[in-house]
Amino acid sequence: MIVFEGTTKTFPGGVIAVDRLSLEVAEGETLVLLGASGSGKTTTMKMINRLIEPTGGRVLVEGDDVMRSDPIALRRRIGYAIQHIGLFPHMSVGENIAIVPRMLRWDEGRVRQRVDDLLEMVGLSAAEFRDRFPRQLSGGQSQRVGVARALAADPPILLMDEPFGALDPLTREQLQDEFIDLESAIQKTVVLVTHDVFEAVRMGDRIALLDRGRLVQLAAPAELVENPANAFVEDFLGRQRFQLSLLTRTVGSIMPETPAEAAGPPAEGPRLRARDSLIAALDLFKSTEARELPVFRRDRFLGSLAKRDLLTTMTRILGET
C-alpha cells in the first residue's frame, strides 16, 4: 500500500530530516511513526501525500511513485487529520466535512448523506451538529469533525499527525478508544504520528521508532516493549516498561478456554472487549467492583474473566519485567 525505498529528505542548509528510510505499510494496517521532536516522523508522513517532497529514494502509494503523481489528485485520495484540526471557521461543520466530496463533484444528495453518516460514525448527532460552526464545538468535538472531514471522500489511506495531542488526558484517551473502534469498522490504512509511547502501543499494529531521521526499530507493540533492539530503544521506553507491558497485553490473549457447555453472558451490564488492555480491564473491575466480567470479540462471547486471574497475570508480568 505505502512503500519507502531508501527515502531521504535533506532541507536547505544540509539538514537531513529523513535518512535512507525503507519500510512498507500493509493495506489495512495502522503504522505509528514514533519519536522525539526532530526525529523525522512528521516529515516522513508528509512525504506520503507530497506536502514535503523527498530528495532521494522513492515513496510509492498503491504502486505509484508520488513524484510522478499529480499532487492534488494524490491528496484527494488520502485523508489527512492534524493536531489543531484546521476547520474553516466561516463554514459550518457540514460544509467543512463536505469540502472534498464537492471538489469531486458529488451530487448534493450524496454529499449530505455522507456528512450525516460520518457525523454519526464519529459520535456526533447529525441533526445537532451539522449546522454548528467550529467556535461552537469543544476540543473533542472539533477533533471528531476533523477525522470525519479526513474520511469524507472515503480515501483508502488516512494520515494523522498527532491528532489527539492538544486535548486533555481524559478526552484524549476517550477519543483514542473511539478511534480504535472506528478503525475496525472503516478498514483504512492509517499512518499516525506521535511522540507519546502510550498512544503508540494502544493504537498501532506496528510501531516505527525513529531517531534523527533513521529507523531504529520496526515492530509490533509487544515486540518493541519486550525486546528492545538496542540501548536507545530501552532508554526511550524508560521506566514505563511495566505499564507498557500491561498495555500491549490484551484481555483476549489471557482468556482461558471456555467449555462448550458454559453459560452465556448476562443480557446487559459491563463487559470487556478482547482487545482491551489489562490496565483497561483492571479499571473496569475497580469501577464496577465485579468479581468476573464477560469478554466479547465484537459481538461474539468468548467467556468470562475473573478478577483473580487478571491480578495473577499482572503480578507475573511485573516479575518478568
PDB file of N, CA, C and O in Angstrom, residues 130-204:
ATOM      1  N   ARG A 130     -24.630  19.360  12.482  1.00  0.00           N
ATOM      2  CA  ARG A 130     -24.370  19.647  11.072  1.00  0.00           C
ATOM      3  C   ARG A 130     -24.258  21.156  10.796  1.00  0.00           C
ATOM      4  O   ARG A 130     -23.406  21.603  10.028  1.00  0.00           O
ATOM      5  N   ASP A 131     -25.122  21.943  11.434  1.00  0.00           N
ATOM      6  CA  ASP A 131     -25.175  23.372  11.132  1.00  0.00           C
ATOM      7  C   ASP A 131     -24.438  24.243  12.148  1.00  0.00           C
ATOM      8  O   ASP A 131     -24.506  25.471  12.079  1.00  0.00           O
ATOM      9  N   ARG A 132     -23.744  23.631  13.091  1.00  0.00           N
ATOM     10  CA  ARG A 132     -22.937  24.416  14.022  1.00  0.00           C
ATOM     11  C   ARG A 132     -21.663  24.912  13.336  1.00  0.00           C
ATOM     12  O   ARG A 132     -21.242  24.373  12.309  1.00  0.00           O
ATOM     13  N   PHE A 133     -21.041  25.916  13.971  1.00  0.00           N
ATOM     14  CA  PHE A 133     -19.766  26.422  13.484  1.00  0.00           C
ATOM     15  C   PHE A 133     -18.656  25.982  14.435  1.00  0.00           C
ATOM     16  O   PHE A 133     -18.914  25.668  15.610  1.00  0.00           O
ATOM     17  N   PRO A 134     -17.409  25.927  13.944  1.00  0.00           N
ATOM     18  CA  PRO A 134     -16.307  25.431  14.778  1.00  0.00           C
ATOM     19  C   PRO A 134     -16.197  26.105  16.141  1.00  0.00           C
ATOM     20  O   PRO A 134     -15.852  25.457  17.123  1.00  0.00           O
ATOM     21  N   ARG A 135     -16.518  27.396  16.226  1.00  0.00           N
ATOM     22  CA  ARG A 135     -16.414  28.101  17.518  1.00  0.00           C
ATOM     23  C   ARG A 135     -17.413  27.568  18.546  1.00  0.00           C
ATOM     24  O   ARG A 135     -17.278  27.822  19.745  1.00  0.00           O
ATOM     25  N   GLN A 136     -18.411  26.824  18.095  1.00  0.00           N
ATOM     26  CA  GLN A 136     -19.440  26.289  18.987  1.00  0.00           C
ATOM     27  C   GLN A 136     -19.133  24.860  19.437  1.00  0.00           C
ATOM     28  O   GLN A 136     -19.969  24.227  20.078  1.00  0.00           O
ATOM     29  N   LEU A 137     -17.939  24.370  19.127  1.00  0.00           N
ATOM     30  CA  LEU A 137     -17.554  22.999  19.454  1.00  0.00           C
ATOM     31  C   LEU A 137     -16.510  22.976  20.550  1.00  0.00           C
ATOM     32  O   LEU A 137     -15.681  23.880  20.667  1.00  0.00           O
ATOM     33  N   SER A 138     -16.519  21.906  21.337  1.00  0.00           N
ATOM     34  CA  SER A 138     -15.423  21.659  22.281  1.00  0.00           C
ATOM     35  C   SER A 138     -14.229  21.104  21.519  1.00  0.00           C
ATOM     36  O   SER A 138     -14.320  20.764  20.326  1.00  0.00           O
ATOM     37  N   GLY A 139     -13.088  20.978  22.219  1.00  0.00           N
ATOM     38  CA  GLY A 139     -11.904  20.424  21.571  1.00  0.00           C
ATOM     39  C   GLY A 139     -12.126  19.010  21.062  1.00  0.00           C
ATOM     40  O   GLY A 139     -11.736  18.665  19.941  1.00  0.00           O
ATOM     41  N   GLY A 140     -12.766  18.185  21.875  1.00  0.00           N
ATOM     42  CA  GLY A 140     -13.023  16.810  21.458  1.00  0.00           C
ATOM     43  C   GLY A 140     -13.979  16.728  20.286  1.00  0.00           C
ATOM     44  O   GLY A 140     -13.798  15.913  19.373  1.00  0.00           O
ATOM     45  N   GLN A 141     -15.010  17.581  20.285  1.00  0.00           N
ATOM     46  CA  GLN A 141     -15.956  17.599  19.170  1.00  0.00           C
ATOM     47  C   GLN A 141     -15.275  18.072  17.893  1.00  0.00           C
ATOM     48  O   GLN A 141     -15.494  17.499  16.814  1.00  0.00           O
ATOM     49  N   SER A 142     -14.423  19.089  18.003  1.00  0.00           N
ATOM     50  CA  SER A 142     -13.699  19.577  16.829  1.00  0.00           C
ATOM     51  C   SER A 142     -12.810  18.491  16.241  1.00  0.00           C
ATOM     52  O   SER A 142     -12.709  18.336  15.017  1.00  0.00           O
ATOM     53  N   GLN A 143     -12.159  17.719  17.118  1.00  0.00           N
ATOM     54  CA  GLN A 143     -11.277  16.667  16.625  1.00  0.00           C
ATOM     55  C   GLN A 143     -12.070  15.575  15.927  1.00  0.00           C
ATOM     56  O   GLN A 143     -11.628  15.030  14.906  1.00  0.00           O
ATOM     57  N   ARG A 144     -13.263  15.275  16.440  1.00  0.00           N
ATOM     58  CA  ARG A 144     -14.123  14.298  15.764  1.00  0.00           C
ATOM     59  C   ARG A 144     -14.508  14.788  14.369  1.00  0.00           C
ATOM     60  O   ARG A 144     -14.514  14.023  13.408  1.00  0.00           O
ATOM     61  N   VAL A 145     -14.834  16.070  14.268  1.00  0.00           N
ATOM     62  CA  VAL A 145     -15.180  16.640  12.962  1.00  0.00           C
ATOM     63  C   VAL A 145     -13.972  16.583  12.029  1.00  0.00           C
ATOM     64  O   VAL A 145     -14.106  16.287  10.840  1.00  0.00           O
ATOM     65  N   GLY A 146     -12.773  16.843  12.570  1.00  0.00           N
ATOM     66  CA  GLY A 146     -11.569  16.753  11.755  1.00  0.00           C
ATOM     67  C   GLY A 146     -11.364  15.363  11.185  1.00  0.00           C
ATOM     68  O   GLY A 146     -10.987  15.201  10.015  1.00  0.00           O
ATOM     69  N   VAL A 147     -11.612  14.335  11.990  1.00  0.00           N
ATOM     70  CA  VAL A 147     -11.498  12.955  11.499  1.00  0.00           C
ATOM     71  C   VAL A 147     -12.564  12.677  10.448  1.00  0.00           C
ATOM     72  O   VAL A 147     -12.294  12.065   9.414  1.00  0.00           O
ATOM     73  N   ALA A 148     -13.798  13.155  10.705  1.00  0.00           N
ATOM     74  CA  ALA A 148     -14.874  12.956   9.732  1.00  0.00           C
ATOM     75  C   ALA A 148     -14.524  13.610   8.396  1.00  0.00           C
ATOM     76  O   ALA A 148     -14.746  13.035   7.323  1.00  0.00           O
ATOM     77  N   ARG A 149     -13.953  14.822   8.449  1.00  0.00           N
ATOM     78  CA  ARG A 149     -13.574  15.503   7.205  1.00  0.00           C
ATOM     79  C   ARG A 149     -12.501  14.711   6.462  1.00  0.00           C
ATOM     80  O   ARG A 149     -12.530  14.609   5.230  1.00  0.00           O
ATOM     81  N   ALA A 150     -11.541  14.151   7.203  1.00  0.00           N
ATOM     82  CA  ALA A 150     -10.477  13.367   6.562  1.00  0.00           C
ATOM     83  C   ALA A 150     -11.024  12.126   5.868  1.00  0.00           C
ATOM     84  O   ALA A 150     -10.438  11.633   4.908  1.00  0.00           O
ATOM     85  N   LEU A 151     -12.160  11.615   6.356  1.00  0.00           N
ATOM     86  CA  LEU A 151     -12.749  10.401   5.794  1.00  0.00           C
ATOM     87  C   LEU A 151     -13.833  10.691   4.758  1.00  0.00           C
ATOM     88  O   LEU A 151     -14.417   9.760   4.199  1.00  0.00           O
ATOM     89  N   ALA A 152     -14.095  11.964   4.474  1.00  0.00           N
ATOM     90  CA  ALA A 152     -15.282  12.345   3.717  1.00  0.00           C
ATOM     91  C   ALA A 152     -15.377  11.676   2.350  1.00  0.00           C
ATOM     92  O   ALA A 152     -16.443  11.215   1.948  1.00  0.00           O
ATOM     93  N   ALA A 153     -14.267  11.629   1.613  1.00  0.00           N
ATOM     94  CA  ALA A 153     -14.297  11.057   0.264  1.00  0.00           C
ATOM     95  C   ALA A 153     -13.982   9.561   0.272  1.00  0.00           C
ATOM     96  O   ALA A 153     -13.697   8.981  -0.779  1.00  0.00           O
ATOM     97  N   ASP A 154     -14.031   8.948   1.436  1.00  0.00           N
ATOM     98  CA  ASP A 154     -13.770   7.514   1.612  1.00  0.00           C
ATOM     99  C   ASP A 154     -12.398   7.116   1.058  1.00  0.00           C
ATOM    100  O   ASP A 154     -12.270   6.184   0.258  1.00  0.00           O
ATOM    101  N   PRO A 155     -11.321   7.814   1.475  1.00  0.00           N
ATOM    102  CA  PRO A 155      -9.985   7.505   0.951  1.00  0.00           C
ATOM    103  C   PRO A 155      -9.472   6.183   1.527  1.00  0.00           C
ATOM    104  O   PRO A 155      -9.804   5.822   2.658  1.00  0.00           O
ATOM    105  N   PRO A 156      -8.649   5.467   0.775  1.00  0.00           N
ATOM    106  CA  PRO A 156      -8.103   4.209   1.302  1.00  0.00           C
ATOM    107  C   PRO A 156      -7.026   4.423   2.362  1.00  0.00           C
ATOM    108  O   PRO A 156      -6.721   3.518   3.129  1.00  0.00           O
ATOM    109  N   ILE A 157      -6.433   5.629   2.399  1.00  0.00           N
ATOM    110  CA  ILE A 157      -5.323   5.933   3.307  1.00  0.00           C
ATOM    111  C   ILE A 157      -5.699   7.127   4.168  1.00  0.00           C
ATOM    112  O   ILE A 157      -6.267   8.109   3.675  1.00  0.00           O
ATOM    113  N   LEU A 158      -5.358   7.044   5.449  1.00  0.00           N
ATOM    114  CA  LEU A 158      -5.603   8.147   6.376  1.00  0.00           C
ATOM    115  C   LEU A 158      -4.299   8.479   7.093  1.00  0.00           C
ATOM    116  O   LEU A 158      -3.676   7.612   7.706  1.00  0.00           O
ATOM    117  N   LEU A 159      -3.876   9.736   6.989  1.00  0.00           N
ATOM    118  CA  LEU A 159      -2.692  10.222   7.688  1.00  0.00           C
ATOM    119  C   LEU A 159      -3.151  11.050   8.884  1.00  0.00           C
ATOM    120  O   LEU A 159      -4.024  11.908   8.756  1.00  0.00           O
ATOM    121  N   MET A 160      -2.526  10.810  10.058  1.00  0.00           N
ATOM    122  CA  MET A 160      -2.927  11.507  11.276  1.00  0.00           C
ATOM    123  C   MET A 160      -1.673  12.028  11.976  1.00  0.00           C
ATOM    124  O   MET A 160      -0.829  11.244  12.411  1.00  0.00           O
ATOM    125  N   ASP A 161      -1.567  13.350  12.077  1.00  0.00           N
ATOM    126  CA  ASP A 161      -0.383  13.984  12.649  1.00  0.00           C
ATOM    127  C   ASP A 161      -0.703  14.466  14.067  1.00  0.00           C
ATOM    128  O   ASP A 161      -1.313  15.523  14.233  1.00  0.00           O
ATOM    129  N   GLU A 162      -0.313  13.690  15.071  1.00  0.00           N
ATOM    130  CA  GLU A 162      -0.574  13.993  16.483  1.00  0.00           C
ATOM    131  C   GLU A 162      -2.024  14.452  16.662  1.00  0.00           C
ATOM    132  O   GLU A 162      -2.297  15.529  17.211  1.00  0.00           O
ATOM    133  N   PRO A 163      -3.000  13.643  16.211  1.00  0.00           N
ATOM    134  CA  PRO A 163      -4.385  14.121  16.147  1.00  0.00           C
ATOM    135  C   PRO A 163      -5.014  14.404  17.504  1.00  0.00           C
ATOM    136  O   PRO A 163      -5.977  15.170  17.583  1.00  0.00           O
ATOM    137  N   PHE A 164      -4.498  13.804  18.570  1.00  0.00           N
ATOM    138  CA  PHE A 164      -5.107  13.989  19.885  1.00  0.00           C
ATOM    139  C   PHE A 164      -4.193  14.750  20.842  1.00  0.00           C
ATOM    140  O   PHE A 164      -4.470  14.852  22.029  1.00  0.00           O
ATOM    141  N   GLY A 165      -3.105  15.282  20.325  1.00  0.00           N
ATOM    142  CA  GLY A 165      -2.077  15.866  21.183  1.00  0.00           C
ATOM    143  C   GLY A 165      -2.499  17.112  21.921  1.00  0.00           C
ATOM    144  O   GLY A 165      -1.964  17.420  22.983  1.00  0.00           O
ATOM    145  N   ALA A 166      -3.463  17.877  21.369  1.00  0.00           N
ATOM    146  CA  ALA A 166      -3.850  19.139  22.002  1.00  0.00           C
ATOM    147  C   ALA A 166      -4.975  18.977  23.013  1.00  0.00           C
ATOM    148  O   ALA A 166      -5.440  19.960  23.582  1.00  0.00           O
ATOM    149  N   LEU A 167      -5.419  17.760  23.246  1.00  0.00           N
ATOM    150  CA  LEU A 167      -6.569  17.520  24.118  1.00  0.00           C
ATOM    151  C   LEU A 167      -6.130  17.180  25.533  1.00  0.00           C
ATOM    152  O   LEU A 167      -5.009  16.717  25.764  1.00  0.00           O
ATOM    153  N   ASP A 168      -7.045  17.386  26.473  1.00  0.00           N
ATOM    154  CA  ASP A 168      -6.744  16.988  27.852  1.00  0.00           C
ATOM    155  C   ASP A 168      -6.681  15.471  27.939  1.00  0.00           C
ATOM    156  O   ASP A 168      -7.227  14.762  27.077  1.00  0.00           O
ATOM    157  N   PRO A 169      -6.010  14.919  28.969  1.00  0.00           N
ATOM    158  CA  PRO A 169      -5.779  13.461  29.031  1.00  0.00           C
ATOM    159  C   PRO A 169      -7.049  12.616  28.956  1.00  0.00           C
ATOM    160  O   PRO A 169      -7.068  11.591  28.268  1.00  0.00           O
ATOM    161  N   LEU A 170      -8.118  13.025  29.644  1.00  0.00           N
ATOM    162  CA  LEU A 170      -9.339  12.218  29.639  1.00  0.00           C
ATOM    163  C   LEU A 170      -9.983  12.202  28.256  1.00  0.00           C
ATOM    164  O   LEU A 170     -10.395  11.141  27.763  1.00  0.00           O
ATOM    165  N   THR A 171     -10.074  13.373  27.627  1.00  0.00           N
ATOM    166  CA  THR A 171     -10.663  13.436  26.288  1.00  0.00           C
ATOM    167  C   THR A 171      -9.797  12.688  25.292  1.00  0.00           C
ATOM    168  O   THR A 171     -10.303  11.987  24.409  1.00  0.00           O
ATOM    169  N   ARG A 172      -8.472  12.827  25.422  1.00  0.00           N
ATOM    170  CA  ARG A 172      -7.554  12.134  24.514  1.00  0.00           C
ATOM    171  C   ARG A 172      -7.748  10.626  24.598  1.00  0.00           C
ATOM    172  O   ARG A 172      -7.851   9.943  23.572  1.00  0.00           O
ATOM    173  N   GLU A 173      -7.825  10.085  25.807  1.00  0.00           N
ATOM    174  CA  GLU A 173      -7.990   8.640  25.957  1.00  0.00           C
ATOM    175  C   GLU A 173      -9.334   8.172  25.411  1.00  0.00           C
ATOM    176  O   GLU A 173      -9.422   7.122  24.769  1.00  0.00           O
ATOM    177  N   GLN A 174     -10.387   8.973  25.641  1.00  0.00           N
ATOM    178  CA  GLN A 174     -11.702   8.620  25.117  1.00  0.00           C
ATOM    179  C   GLN A 174     -11.692   8.580  23.590  1.00  0.00           C
ATOM    180  O   GLN A 174     -12.213   7.640  22.980  1.00  0.00           O
ATOM    181  N   LEU A 175     -11.072   9.591  22.975  1.00  0.00           N
ATOM    182  CA  LEU A 175     -11.031   9.623  21.520  1.00  0.00           C
ATOM    183  C   LEU A 175     -10.150   8.517  20.946  1.00  0.00           C
ATOM    184  O   LEU A 175     -10.440   7.977  19.874  1.00  0.00           O
ATOM    185  N   GLN A 176      -9.080   8.169  21.645  1.00  0.00           N
ATOM    186  CA  GLN A 176      -8.265   7.043  21.197  1.00  0.00           C
ATOM    187  C   GLN A 176      -9.093   5.767  21.160  1.00  0.00           C
ATOM    188  O   GLN A 176      -9.053   5.005  20.185  1.00  0.00           O
ATOM    189  N   ASP A 177      -9.862   5.531  22.229  1.00  0.00           N
ATOM    190  CA  ASP A 177     -10.721   4.343  22.276  1.00  0.00           C
ATOM    191  C   ASP A 177     -11.749   4.371  21.149  1.00  0.00           C
ATOM    192  O   ASP A 177     -11.994   3.350  20.481  1.00  0.00           O
ATOM    193  N   GLU A 178     -12.354   5.533  20.931  1.00  0.00           N
ATOM    194  CA  GLU A 178     -13.370   5.639  19.892  1.00  0.00           C
ATOM    195  C   GLU A 178     -12.758   5.417  18.511  1.00  0.00           C
ATOM    196  O   GLU A 178     -13.368   4.780  17.648  1.00  0.00           O
ATOM    197  N   PHE A 179     -11.533   5.923  18.312  1.00  0.00           N
ATOM    198  CA  PHE A 179     -10.911   5.735  17.002  1.00  0.00           C
ATOM    199  C   PHE A 179     -10.549   4.273  16.779  1.00  0.00           C
ATOM    200  O   PHE A 179     -10.670   3.769  15.659  1.00  0.00           O
ATOM    201  N   ILE A 180     -10.127   3.577  17.823  1.00  0.00           N
ATOM    202  CA  ILE A 180      -9.832   2.146  17.680  1.00  0.00           C
ATOM    203  C   ILE A 180     -11.087   1.400  17.243  1.00  0.00           C
ATOM    204  O   ILE A 180     -11.041   0.533  16.361  1.00  0.00           O
ATOM    205  N   ASP A 181     -12.235   1.741  17.849  1.00  0.00           N
ATOM    206  CA  ASP A 181     -13.500   1.122  17.434  1.00  0.00           C
ATOM    207  C   ASP A 181     -13.836   1.497  15.991  1.00  0.00           C
ATOM    208  O   ASP A 181     -14.246   0.647  15.188  1.00  0.00           O
ATOM    209  N   LEU A 182     -13.657   2.777  15.658  1.00  0.00           N
ATOM    210  CA  LEU A 182     -13.961   3.251  14.313  1.00  0.00           C
ATOM    211  C   LEU A 182     -13.068   2.586  13.281  1.00  0.00           C
ATOM    212  O   LEU A 182     -13.528   2.180  12.200  1.00  0.00           O
ATOM    213  N   GLU A 183     -11.812   2.428  13.637  1.00  0.00           N
ATOM    214  CA  GLU A 183     -10.833   1.853  12.716  1.00  0.00           C
ATOM    215  C   GLU A 183     -11.225   0.446  12.279  1.00  0.00           C
ATOM    216  O   GLU A 183     -11.066   0.069  11.115  1.00  0.00           O
ATOM    217  N   SER A 184     -11.753  -0.342  13.215  1.00  0.00           N
ATOM    218  CA  SER A 184     -12.147  -1.706  12.870  1.00  0.00           C
ATOM    219  C   SER A 184     -13.327  -1.715  11.909  1.00  0.00           C
ATOM    220  O   SER A 184     -13.516  -2.669  11.153  1.00  0.00           O
ATOM    221  N   ALA A 185     -14.109  -0.629  11.919  1.00  0.00           N
ATOM    222  CA  ALA A 185     -15.270  -0.545  11.035  1.00  0.00           C
ATOM    223  C   ALA A 185     -14.909  -0.003   9.653  1.00  0.00           C
ATOM    224  O   ALA A 185     -15.452  -0.455   8.640  1.00  0.00           O
ATOM    225  N   ILE A 186     -13.987   0.963   9.580  1.00  0.00           N
ATOM    226  CA  ILE A 186     -13.726   1.631   8.304  1.00  0.00           C
ATOM    227  C   ILE A 186     -12.660   0.933   7.465  1.00  0.00           C
ATOM    228  O   ILE A 186     -12.578   1.143   6.255  1.00  0.00           O
ATOM    229  N   GLN A 187     -11.792   0.104   8.106  1.00  0.00           N
ATOM    230  CA  GLN A 187     -10.807  -0.690   7.368  1.00  0.00           C
ATOM    231  C   GLN A 187      -9.932   0.171   6.454  1.00  0.00           C
ATOM    232  O   GLN A 187      -9.858  -0.040   5.242  1.00  0.00           O
ATOM    233  N   LYS A 188      -9.251   1.168   7.037  1.00  0.00           N
ATOM    234  CA  LYS A 188      -8.350   2.022   6.280  1.00  0.00           C
ATOM    235  C   LYS A 188      -6.896   1.672   6.606  1.00  0.00           C
ATOM    236  O   LYS A 188      -6.599   1.077   7.642  1.00  0.00           O
ATOM    237  N   THR A 189      -6.004   2.080   5.725  1.00  0.00           N
ATOM    238  CA  THR A 189      -4.574   2.058   6.017  1.00  0.00           C
ATOM    239  C   THR A 189      -4.244   3.379   6.692  1.00  0.00           C
ATOM    240  O   THR A 189      -4.477   4.443   6.121  1.00  0.00           O
ATOM    241  N   VAL A 190      -3.708   3.311   7.923  1.00  0.00           N
ATOM    242  CA  VAL A 190      -3.510   4.519   8.724  1.00  0.00           C
ATOM    243  C   VAL A 190      -2.027   4.673   9.061  1.00  0.00           C
ATOM    244  O   VAL A 190      -1.375   3.713   9.475  1.00  0.00           O
ATOM    245  N   VAL A 191      -1.513   5.889   8.868  1.00  0.00           N
ATOM    246  CA  VAL A 191      -0.181   6.246   9.350  1.00  0.00           C
ATOM    247  C   VAL A 191      -0.380   7.362  10.370  1.00  0.00           C
ATOM    248  O   VAL A 191      -0.918   8.423  10.041  1.00  0.00           O
ATOM    249  N   LEU A 192       0.023   7.109  11.596  1.00  0.00           N
ATOM    250  CA  LEU A 192      -0.219   8.040  12.702  1.00  0.00           C
ATOM    251  C   LEU A 192       1.110   8.477  13.303  1.00  0.00           C
ATOM    252  O   LEU A 192       1.961   7.638  13.609  1.00  0.00           O
ATOM    253  N   VAL A 193       1.279   9.778  13.477  1.00  0.00           N
ATOM    254  CA  VAL A 193       2.490  10.341  14.073  1.00  0.00           C
ATOM    255  C   VAL A 193       2.223  10.691  15.525  1.00  0.00           C
ATOM    256  O   VAL A 193       1.199  11.311  15.846  1.00  0.00           O
ATOM    257  N   THR A 194       3.128  10.308  16.423  1.00  0.00           N
ATOM    258  CA  THR A 194       3.006  10.686  17.825  1.00  0.00           C
ATOM    259  C   THR A 194       4.378  10.647  18.487  1.00  0.00           C
ATOM    260  O   THR A 194       5.278   9.931  18.043  1.00  0.00           O
ATOM    261  N   HIS A 195       4.510  11.416  19.570  1.00  0.00           N
ATOM    262  CA  HIS A 195       5.707  11.314  20.412  1.00  0.00           C
ATOM    263  C   HIS A 195       5.383  10.564  21.694  1.00  0.00           C
ATOM    264  O   HIS A 195       6.255  10.344  22.528  1.00  0.00           O
ATOM    265  N   ASP A 196       4.104  10.172  21.851  1.00  0.00           N
ATOM    266  CA  ASP A 196       3.597   9.546  23.080  1.00  0.00           C
ATOM    267  C   ASP A 196       3.647   8.025  22.931  1.00  0.00           C
ATOM    268  O   ASP A 196       2.878   7.441  22.161  1.00  0.00           O
ATOM    269  N   VAL A 197       4.533   7.380  23.666  1.00  0.00           N
ATOM    270  CA  VAL A 197       4.708   5.936  23.524  1.00  0.00           C
ATOM    271  C   VAL A 197       3.463   5.177  23.971  1.00  0.00           C
ATOM    272  O   VAL A 197       3.129   4.118  23.420  1.00  0.00           O
ATOM    273  N   PHE A 198       2.710   5.707  24.940  1.00  0.00           N
ATOM    274  CA  PHE A 198       1.483   5.037  25.371  1.00  0.00           C
ATOM    275  C   PHE A 198       0.438   5.066  24.259  1.00  0.00           C
ATOM    276  O   PHE A 198      -0.257   4.074  24.013  1.00  0.00           O
ATOM    277  N   GLU A 199       0.312   6.206  23.576  1.00  0.00           N
ATOM    278  CA  GLU A 199      -0.604   6.280  22.444  1.00  0.00           C
ATOM    279  C   GLU A 199      -0.160   5.324  21.339  1.00  0.00           C
ATOM    280  O   GLU A 199      -0.987   4.661  20.704  1.00  0.00           O
ATOM    281  N   ALA A 200       1.134   5.229  21.122  1.00  0.00           N
ATOM    282  CA  ALA A 200       1.658   4.362  20.070  1.00  0.00           C
ATOM    283  C   ALA A 200       1.302   2.898  20.308  1.00  0.00           C
ATOM    284  O   ALA A 200       0.842   2.206  19.399  1.00  0.00           O
ATOM    285  N   VAL A 201       1.507   2.411  21.538  1.00  0.00           N
ATOM    286  CA  VAL A 201       1.254   0.994  21.786  1.00  0.00           C
ATOM    287  C   VAL A 201      -0.240   0.693  21.843  1.00  0.00           C
ATOM    288  O   VAL A 201      -0.660  -0.432  21.568  1.00  0.00           O
ATOM    289  N   ARG A 202      -1.058   1.696  22.172  1.00  0.00           N
ATOM    290  CA  ARG A 202      -2.507   1.473  22.190  1.00  0.00           C
ATOM    291  C   ARG A 202      -3.072   1.397  20.788  1.00  0.00           C
ATOM    292  O   ARG A 202      -4.007   0.631  20.532  1.00  0.00           O
ATOM    293  N   MET A 203      -2.542   2.193  19.866  1.00  0.00           N
ATOM    294  CA  MET A 203      -3.212   2.382  18.593  1.00  0.00           C
ATOM    295  C   MET A 203      -2.547   1.694  17.410  1.00  0.00           C
ATOM    296  O   MET A 203      -3.177   1.505  16.374  1.00  0.00           O
ATOM    297  N   GLY A 204      -1.290   1.315  17.535  1.00  0.00           N
ATOM    298  CA  GLY A 204      -0.575   0.803  16.380  1.00  0.00           C
ATOM    299  C   GLY A 204      -0.618  -0.709  16.239  1.00  0.00           C
ATOM    300  O   GLY A 204      -0.539  -1.435  17.220  1.00  0.00           O
TER     301      GLY A 204
END
